[in-house]
Amino acid sequence: MVIKIKNICCIGAGYVGGPTMAVIADKCPEINVDVVDLDQDRINKWNSQDFSKLPIYEPGLAEIIERCRGVNLNFSISIKEKIENADMIFISVNTPTKKKGLGAGKASDLKWVEACARQVANHSKGYTIVVEKSTLPVRTAEVIKSILKTPEESDKNSKSFDVLSNPEFLAEGTAVQDLINPDRVLIGGERQEAIDSLSKIYSNWVPKNKILETNIWSSELAKLTANAFLAQRISSINSISALCESTGADVREVARAIGSDNRIGSKFLDSGPGFGGSCFKKDILNLVYLSEYFGLPEVASFWEAVVKLNNWHQHRISQLIVKKLFGTVSSKKISILGFAFKSNTNDTRESAAITICKDLLEEGAILKIYDPKVEPFQIEKDLEVKNNENIEDNEDKKFNNKEGTWSFCEDVYETINGTDAVVVLTEWEEYTKINWSKASKMMRSPAWVFDARSITNQKEIKKAGIKLWRIGDGLN
Ligand code: NAD
Ligand code: UGA
């Protein structure tokens, strides 16, 4: 029998929990959806009256929140109460790489998942379907199941659970579209009735043939594998970009040529400054850890190479900027356009911009940074160097142009003004429209553009007398 779900609780109001539950609430008006989190500040932002203040920027998300919030979608910190009420609980908490202890630097830290499972074990009532939405190492469902069997003795007989794996494949910046029109929804589980209950929810808007059912371990492993394959394509094309620069080939032409082979396909072949985001690196490292754990060192080193190449590629870009600017950037002003790890998001986790900016600061550059969605406090946190504008002390203000410092700018031209070079690190659309003839008059000569995203107008740049380096352009 398919259990009809009336109340969903999602633990974790982050980049996945927030948008995913918003879309479920929007598509299933008969289901009440509660999103809970430990972080009061984040919940306050989700409840903000000003929809531009939601904690996550995603195109189309604010409109859905406006429609559903207070109707069948609620954000709160009432974790115990919402768990008690729920027939289905999504675990959508963070699973970062472990910083210390066994598996440090590779394995996923499951302490937040474990805490959720304990909360569910203690507070749930009756029969509950627990859904793994977080990306988890294969066989985590086993851990969750064993924790769910440990509520206080008096409660033991009144509770029962099914655990499903339902990994999320949304990409940031296109989360709403990805959720509304997914390539597939993956549900791994053991008991068909539980699988059917979740499948029924998705079938409100996802065609049946796109809802894939697998065993629970395949589902967990498929998520890690999907991210590893995607990231591997980026490292592959980025490795070729370096070869293009040395040989006179053009990586865009190479990508077009190989991508038109149906077996390869054209997506995920944009060479850039190296992949960022909270998941690719952590998920591959997790795969590396699992391979080592299961005694497969060759498999581990195969996947580890994808991450190593990405690290190398990011440093390669900062080094070549220094080389092109006569071997030193000390006290030179450089504009950084874009800090988010990709466009249409305010997320900076693992952004290539962090590595590249840190390298340039280390070399003594003075950075002027502008990103339309990233707040200066976030950049300060990521770079671990104070924003010049926040320096209160008068003495320090005099040294505003001190080497190895940065400041935040409010628009493109303010950023470019007075700099020797512009470095494009995120593919924001507004950077494609820069008036380079205007920009060149504001820059110190010889002016440079380093375009790591291939989005600027090269003809205009050259016409304006600016030197141009583009990723993977052998004719640079
Ligand atoms: P996030 O850090 O944005 O959000 C996680 C939230 O969980 C935080 O707000 C945190 O306060 C909350 N939390 C942690 N422990 C809690 C607890 N015990 N009780 C209540 N709340 C708790 O993370 P995210 O980006 O949403 O990612 C969540 C998971 O989804 C990760 O496993 C990630 O790998 C996976 N994933 C992420 C994306 C993405 O695009 N970000 C896409 C697919 C899958
Ligand atoms: C990625 C996957 O695309 C999602 O399917 C997955 O759900 C998610 O990870 C996750 O598990 O977190 P996301 O990291 O949000 O999504 O964004 P992507 O579009 O995959 O971009 C990741 C990084 O790769 C970005 O830095 C992006 O600029 C870079 N990239 C992407 C390239 O350099 N070239 C490309 O062709 C594509």
XYZ file of C-alpha atoms and ligand atoms in Angstrom:
557
model
C 0.000 0.000 0.000
C 1.317 3.458 -0.873
C 1.419 5.620 2.235
C -0.051 9.023 1.489
C 2.332 11.691 2.716
C 0.710 14.711 4.379
C 3.562 16.246 6.349
C 7.150 16.526 5.227
C 9.967 17.772 7.428
C 13.305 18.664 5.856
C 16.268 18.950 8.204
C 18.719 21.476 6.745
C 17.648 24.778 5.164
C 20.647 25.139 2.863
C 21.285 25.314 -0.877
C 19.551 21.960 -1.323
C 16.931 21.868 1.450
C 15.572 25.359 0.733
C 15.018 25.171 -3.048
C 14.059 21.465 -3.080
C 11.365 21.881 -0.463
C 10.127 25.102 -2.063
C 9.520 23.236 -5.324
C 7.859 20.252 -3.573
C 5.546 22.659 -1.703
C 4.748 24.514 -4.912
C 3.979 21.354 -6.879
C 2.138 19.542 -4.088
C -0.293 21.976 -2.442
C -1.872 19.146 -0.424
C 1.412 18.448 1.391
C 2.558 20.557 4.303
C 6.333 21.138 4.121
C 8.400 22.256 7.109
C 12.059 23.144 6.679
C 14.018 23.210 9.913
C 17.559 24.185 10.771
C 19.748 24.779 13.822
C 20.844 28.096 12.406
C 18.414 30.760 13.618
C 19.992 33.435 11.448
C 19.522 31.372 8.284
C 15.891 30.659 9.198
C 15.284 34.376 9.857
C 16.582 35.099 6.366
C 14.255 32.492 4.842
C 11.433 34.266 6.686
C 12.540 37.722 5.617
C 9.794 40.037 4.328
C 12.261 41.408 1.800
C 12.638 38.611 -0.769
C 16.004 39.929 -1.884
C 17.293 38.967 1.594
C 16.706 35.188 1.310
C 19.891 33.377 2.354
C 20.340 31.835 -1.086
C 20.193 33.532 -4.435
C 18.705 31.345 -7.166
C 16.843 32.664 -10.195
C 13.093 32.017 -9.745
C 13.348 30.962 -6.101
C 12.038 34.152 -4.469
C 8.821 33.927 -6.529
C 8.138 30.390 -5.290
C 8.864 31.333 -1.680
C 6.503 34.282 -2.036
C 3.742 31.953 -3.298
C 4.148 29.137 -0.758
C 5.641 30.530 2.430
C 3.060 30.671 5.190
C 0.711 28.541 3.058
C 2.183 25.024 2.924
C 5.869 25.892 3.314
C 7.333 27.014 6.633
C 10.841 27.648 7.882
C 11.616 27.302 11.593
C 13.992 26.029 14.227
C 11.267 23.851 15.839
C 13.140 20.675 14.965
C 11.588 18.393 17.606
C 8.010 19.458 16.917
C 8.309 19.175 13.135
C 9.946 15.751 13.344
C 7.084 14.578 15.572
C 4.513 15.687 12.987
C 6.218 14.329 9.883
C 5.373 11.204 7.840
C 8.454 11.747 5.723
C 11.747 13.335 6.784
C 14.424 14.524 4.370
C 17.955 14.758 5.715
C 19.555 17.595 3.789
C 22.421 18.658 5.984
C 26.025 19.412 5.087
C 28.485 16.549 4.601
C 31.873 18.289 4.266
C 35.243 16.606 4.080
C 36.514 15.495 7.488
C 39.126 17.874 8.864
C 40.650 15.560 11.445
C 40.746 11.974 12.624
C 40.313 8.832 10.564
C 39.972 9.673 6.857
C 40.825 13.370 7.415
C 41.082 15.301 4.136
C 39.100 12.720 2.165
C 36.219 11.018 3.957
C 32.932 12.847 4.447
C 32.206 14.053 7.934
C 28.912 12.451 8.835
C 28.494 14.034 12.252
C 25.586 16.244 11.106
C 23.848 13.293 9.437
C 24.323 11.202 12.536
C 22.910 14.009 14.720
C 19.842 14.166 12.452
C 19.322 10.416 12.629
C 19.446 10.589 16.430
C 16.925 13.441 16.493
C 14.623 11.447 14.227
C 15.073 8.307 16.347
C 14.114 10.206 19.485
C 11.312 12.481 18.299
C 9.505 10.733 15.447
C 6.156 9.084 16.073
C 4.725 5.954 14.458
C 5.916 5.025 10.970
C 8.310 7.457 9.264
C 10.082 7.387 5.926
C 13.573 8.849 6.239
C 15.038 10.139 2.992
C 18.744 10.745 2.455
C 18.908 13.927 0.403
C 22.456 14.832 1.404
C 25.240 13.320 -0.696
C 26.556 10.406 1.317
C 29.194 7.706 1.122
C 27.859 4.416 -0.179
C 26.428 2.312 2.678
C 25.504 5.290 4.895
C 21.890 4.111 4.936
C 23.154 1.212 7.037
C 24.481 3.657 9.641
C 21.237 5.642 9.623
C 19.177 2.484 10.012
C 21.177 1.311 12.969
C 20.844 4.706 14.686
C 17.101 4.721 14.055
C 16.883 1.461 15.990
C 18.174 3.143 19.141
C 15.449 5.406 20.547
C 14.834 5.377 24.261
C 13.621 1.962 25.351
C 10.050 3.045 26.213
C 9.439 4.265 22.651
C 10.956 1.366 20.806
C 7.847 -0.527 19.825
C 5.796 2.437 18.695
C 8.230 3.491 15.960
C 9.168 2.066 12.605
C 11.173 3.406 9.682
C 12.096 2.962 6.081
C 15.243 4.610 4.757
C 15.437 5.773 1.143
C 18.261 7.332 -0.820
C 17.109 10.208 -3.026
C 20.232 12.172 -3.978
C 19.859 15.637 -5.414
C 21.316 16.524 -8.818
C 20.481 20.240 -8.960
C 23.240 22.638 -9.901
C 23.429 26.023 -8.227
C 22.374 28.942 -10.374
C 19.850 26.728 -12.184
C 18.447 24.977 -9.105
C 14.804 25.866 -9.695
C 14.849 24.818 -13.337
C 16.749 21.630 -12.491
C 14.163 20.764 -9.832
C 11.161 21.529 -12.013
C 12.537 19.702 -15.019
C 15.088 17.147 -13.807
C 16.926 14.742 -16.149
C 15.968 12.079 -13.626
C 14.908 11.576 -10.051
C 16.726 8.721 -8.374
C 15.147 6.719 -5.581
C 17.023 3.880 -3.932
C 15.343 1.732 -1.338
C 14.460 -1.681 -0.079
C 10.703 -1.702 0.438
C 8.576 -0.962 -2.629
C 5.811 0.747 -0.604
C 8.247 3.336 0.716
C 9.735 3.905 -2.734
C 6.223 4.336 -4.145
C 5.324 6.952 -1.514
C 8.238 9.145 -2.522
C 7.771 8.429 -6.213
C 4.144 9.556 -5.909
C 5.262 12.961 -4.642
C 7.606 13.514 -7.592
C 5.051 12.211 -10.078
C 3.035 15.382 -9.403
C 5.356 17.070 -11.892
C 8.058 14.632 -13.070
C 7.182 12.160 -15.863
C 7.163 8.547 -14.610
C 9.901 7.457 -17.018
C 12.293 9.932 -15.400
C 11.839 8.483 -11.917
C 14.498 5.793 -11.602
C 14.342 3.141 -8.914
C 17.466 1.288 -7.818
C 18.762 -0.531 -4.828
C 19.834 1.794 -2.056
C 23.596 1.305 -2.507
C 23.467 1.986 -6.246
C 21.617 5.201 -5.562
C 24.189 6.395 -3.011
C 27.087 5.462 -5.273
C 25.464 6.911 -8.419
C 25.429 10.388 -6.849
C 29.154 10.348 -6.076
C 29.868 8.877 -9.495
C 27.809 11.495 -11.344
C 29.754 14.311 -9.691
C 33.060 12.543 -10.296
C 32.274 12.110 -14.014
C 31.219 15.750 -14.386
C 34.299 17.053 -12.595
C 36.496 14.697 -14.580
C 35.273 16.276 -17.823
C 36.266 19.713 -16.534
C 39.731 18.564 -15.479
C 40.103 16.848 -18.846
C 39.277 19.969 -20.840
C 41.312 22.197 -18.511
C 44.343 19.958 -19.006
C 43.874 20.375 -22.747
C 43.593 24.174 -22.350
C 47.187 24.237 -21.122
C 48.267 22.177 -24.103
C 46.362 24.510 -26.433
C 48.209 27.502 -25.037
C 51.525 25.794 -25.758
C 50.682 24.587 -29.248
C 48.603 27.264 -30.980
C 45.358 25.320 -30.681
C 42.188 26.878 -29.279
C 40.394 24.995 -26.508
C 36.954 26.253 -27.629
C 37.554 24.800 -31.075
C 38.840 21.553 -29.628
C 35.799 21.354 -27.313
C 33.441 21.963 -30.231
C 35.167 19.346 -32.320
C 35.087 16.646 -29.685
C 31.691 17.631 -28.263
C 29.954 17.100 -31.586
C 30.743 13.403 -31.277
C 27.492 12.058 -29.831
C 29.381 9.659 -27.631
C 31.219 12.532 -25.951
C 28.507 15.222 -26.006
C 28.911 18.981 -25.842
C 28.060 19.745 -22.220
C 30.580 20.359 -19.457
C 33.411 21.085 -21.839
C 33.897 24.768 -20.982
C 37.442 25.315 -19.909
C 37.548 27.777 -17.014
C 39.548 28.672 -13.910
C 38.976 25.209 -12.412
C 35.870 23.744 -10.878
C 34.627 25.071 -7.561
C 31.497 24.570 -5.513
C 30.915 22.729 -2.300
C 30.575 19.282 -3.816
C 32.845 18.223 -6.672
C 36.065 18.182 -4.675
C 34.505 16.751 -1.527
C 32.589 14.048 -3.409
C 35.602 12.921 -5.431
C 37.766 12.838 -2.323
C 35.071 10.763 -0.714
C 35.184 8.360 -3.665
C 38.974 8.239 -3.287
C 38.592 7.421 0.407
C 36.032 4.701 -0.265
C 38.228 3.148 -2.954
C 41.190 3.086 -0.578
C 39.008 1.701 2.198
C 37.829 -1.129 -0.038
C 41.421 -1.941 -1.054
C 41.361 -0.420 -4.557
C 44.368 1.958 -4.645
C 44.422 2.178 -8.478
C 40.820 3.325 -8.533
C 41.600 5.838 -5.787
C 44.551 7.377 -7.602
C 42.618 7.548 -10.895
C 39.975 9.795 -9.292
C 42.399 11.708 -7.110
C 44.120 12.916 -10.282
C 40.967 14.871 -11.182
C 41.305 16.957 -8.011
C 45.085 17.314 -8.335
C 44.738 18.608 -11.890
C 42.130 21.123 -10.708
C 44.424 22.450 -7.967
C 47.341 22.713 -10.362
C 45.214 24.476 -12.975
C 44.080 27.206 -10.541
C 47.675 27.975 -9.503
C 48.714 27.852 -13.166
C 46.393 30.781 -13.859
C 47.686 32.968 -11.029
C 51.265 32.201 -12.029
C 50.744 33.144 -15.634
C 49.127 36.454 -14.596
C 52.269 37.258 -12.621
C 54.510 36.232 -15.529
C 52.624 38.352 -18.073
C 52.785 41.381 -15.764
C 56.607 41.440 -16.067
C 57.133 38.812 -13.397
C 55.771 40.844 -10.497
C 52.413 42.083 -9.284
C 53.778 43.602 -6.113
C 51.864 46.874 -5.465
C 50.068 46.537 -8.799
C 46.314 47.068 -8.805
C 44.352 44.220 -10.326
C 40.583 44.039 -10.840
C 38.911 40.764 -10.057
C 35.574 40.310 -11.801
C 33.624 37.526 -10.163
C 34.113 35.722 -6.876
C 31.251 33.187 -6.900
C 32.234 29.683 -8.064
C 29.897 30.104 -11.066
C 27.371 32.679 -12.218
C 23.828 33.121 -10.875
C 24.740 32.108 -7.359
C 26.095 33.902 -4.293
C 27.953 30.745 -3.248
C 31.734 31.009 -3.011
C 32.528 27.605 -1.536
C 35.727 26.223 -3.138
C 35.561 28.991 -5.757
C 38.644 29.123 -7.989
C 38.633 32.865 -7.231
C 39.696 32.125 -3.654
C 42.864 30.287 -4.703
C 43.737 32.722 -7.468
C 43.159 35.832 -5.302
C 45.126 34.331 -2.406
C 48.047 33.635 -4.761
C 47.961 37.206 -6.107
C 47.736 38.684 -2.608
C 50.694 36.543 -1.599
C 52.592 38.062 -4.551
C 51.795 41.539 -3.159
C 49.011 42.612 -5.531
C 46.331 45.129 -4.530
C 43.026 43.598 -5.574
C 39.798 45.416 -6.399
C 37.028 42.824 -6.315
C 33.495 43.001 -7.663
C 30.827 40.310 -7.808
C 27.153 41.229 -8.249
C 25.906 38.719 -5.652
C 28.735 38.019 -3.248
C 28.899 40.183 -0.106
C 32.241 41.677 1.014
C 32.027 39.928 4.401
C 32.042 36.572 2.591
C 35.121 37.526 0.568
C 36.846 38.616 3.772
C 36.057 35.240 5.332
C 37.301 33.340 2.277
C 40.511 35.316 1.759
C 41.288 35.556 5.474
C 42.517 39.103 4.792
C 40.607 42.173 5.964
C 38.742 44.304 3.440
C 40.653 47.602 3.146
C 37.431 49.543 3.569
C 36.849 47.957 6.960
C 40.147 49.141 8.338
C 39.119 51.678 10.986
C 42.507 52.778 12.116
C 43.647 56.022 10.436
C 47.223 54.910 10.236
C 46.228 51.855 8.278
C 43.934 53.898 6.028
C 46.956 55.869 4.860
C 48.292 52.578 3.604
C 45.164 51.709 1.707
C 47.310 50.901 -1.258
C 49.396 48.545 0.803
C 50.509 45.479 -1.090
C 48.692 42.218 -0.445
C 45.365 43.889 0.348
C 41.969 44.023 -1.325
C 38.868 46.175 -1.421
C 35.314 45.612 -2.585
C 33.818 47.639 -5.438
C 30.190 48.256 -6.328
C 30.367 48.070 -10.120
C 32.518 47.021 -13.044
C 34.005 50.414 -13.938
C 34.768 51.388 -10.346
C 36.628 48.071 -10.167
C 38.571 48.565 -13.362
C 39.516 52.165 -12.614
C 43.250 52.610 -12.035
C 44.178 48.947 -12.456
C 46.861 47.278 -14.580
C 44.847 44.165 -15.301
C 41.325 42.773 -15.249
C 40.911 39.110 -14.308
C 37.540 37.553 -15.181
C 36.848 34.591 -12.914
C 33.044 34.146 -12.959
C 30.909 34.145 -16.102
C 28.382 36.813 -14.975
C 26.433 38.111 -17.943
C 27.174 41.751 -17.161
C 30.874 41.132 -17.801
C 30.051 40.212 -21.402
C 28.800 43.773 -21.928
C 31.796 45.739 -20.701
C 32.631 48.744 -22.856
C 36.343 48.093 -23.307
C 37.078 51.354 -25.017
C 35.747 53.142 -21.882
C 37.603 50.665 -19.644
C 40.934 51.094 -21.420
C 40.949 54.835 -20.662
C 40.625 54.033 -16.973
C 43.471 51.497 -16.881
C 47.210 51.843 -16.495
C 49.154 50.973 -19.613
C 50.085 48.345 -20.739
C 46.634 47.151 -19.724
C 45.780 43.444 -19.626
C 42.614 41.367 -19.588
C 42.923 37.805 -18.305
C 39.704 36.072 -19.244
C 39.502 32.680 -17.556
C 35.880 32.203 -18.716
C 36.098 33.149 -22.422
C 33.159 35.529 -22.109
C 34.605 38.908 -22.994
C 34.490 40.437 -26.439
C 37.996 39.810 -27.736
C 37.690 42.056 -30.780
C 36.606 45.034 -28.640
C 39.405 44.386 -26.164
C 42.068 44.284 -28.834
C 40.566 47.316 -30.613
C 40.808 49.229 -27.336
C 44.554 48.488 -27.249
C 44.320 46.122 -24.298
C 46.410 42.947 -24.215
C 44.298 39.819 -23.891
C 44.958 36.371 -22.472
C 42.107 33.896 -22.798
C 42.028 30.426 -21.295
C 43.258 27.811 -23.749
C 43.968 30.244 -26.562
C 47.193 29.208 -28.245
C 47.331 32.432 -30.206
C 47.435 34.546 -27.012
P 24.364 23.824 3.392
O 25.563 23.916 4.246
O 23.977 24.991 2.536
O 23.089 23.514 4.331
C 23.057 22.549 5.324
C 22.218 23.078 6.489
O 22.017 22.021 7.426
C 22.877 24.219 7.265
O 22.026 25.359 7.244
C 23.058 23.642 8.698
O 22.849 24.617 9.717
C 21.968 22.596 8.730
N 22.190 21.545 9.736
C 23.302 20.805 9.962
N 23.083 19.915 10.933
C 21.810 20.074 11.369
C 20.994 19.439 12.347
N 21.451 18.418 13.062
N 19.726 19.864 12.509
C 19.244 20.902 11.769
N 19.963 21.527 10.801
C 21.232 21.130 10.610
O 24.531 22.518 2.506
P 23.909 22.235 1.046
O 24.729 22.908 0.006
O 22.451 22.449 1.104
O 24.230 20.682 0.920
C 23.528 19.737 1.686
C 23.837 18.356 1.147
O 23.360 18.255 -0.204
C 25.315 18.005 1.081
O 25.454 16.634 1.369
C 25.681 18.254 -0.363
O 26.745 17.436 -0.783
C 24.418 17.874 -1.085
N 24.201 18.548 -2.375
C 24.464 19.872 -2.519
C 24.200 20.512 -3.727
C 24.481 21.980 -3.927
O 24.322 22.452 -5.043
N 24.857 22.738 -2.910
C 23.627 19.789 -4.780
C 23.347 18.435 -4.590
C 23.636 17.828 -3.380
C 27.277 20.191 -9.476
C 26.532 19.241 -10.420
O 26.441 19.856 -11.705
C 25.136 18.932 -9.890
O 24.501 17.978 -10.729
C 25.253 18.380 -8.468
O 23.974 18.150 -7.925
C 26.001 19.377 -7.601
O 27.307 19.623 -8.177
C 26.246 18.884 -6.218
O 26.202 17.704 -5.951
O 26.529 19.778 -5.428
P 27.264 22.793 -9.006
O 28.537 22.513 -8.295
O 26.224 23.569 -8.295
O 26.571 21.417 -9.460
O 27.549 23.566 -10.374
P 28.157 23.088 -11.786
O 27.401 23.747 -12.846
O 28.323 21.643 -11.882
O 29.597 23.768 -11.749
C 30.625 23.302 -10.894
C 31.927 23.999 -11.235
O 32.402 23.560 -12.500
C 31.789 25.516 -11.345
O 32.933 26.121 -10.781
C 31.733 25.759 -12.838
O 32.178 27.025 -13.216
C 32.659 24.669 -13.343
N 32.391 24.276 -14.745
C 31.210 23.715 -15.088
C 33.375 24.461 -15.689
O 34.484 24.965 -15.386
N 33.127 24.082 -16.975
C 31.953 23.514 -17.363
O 31.807 23.177 -18.568
C 30.966 23.330 -16.387
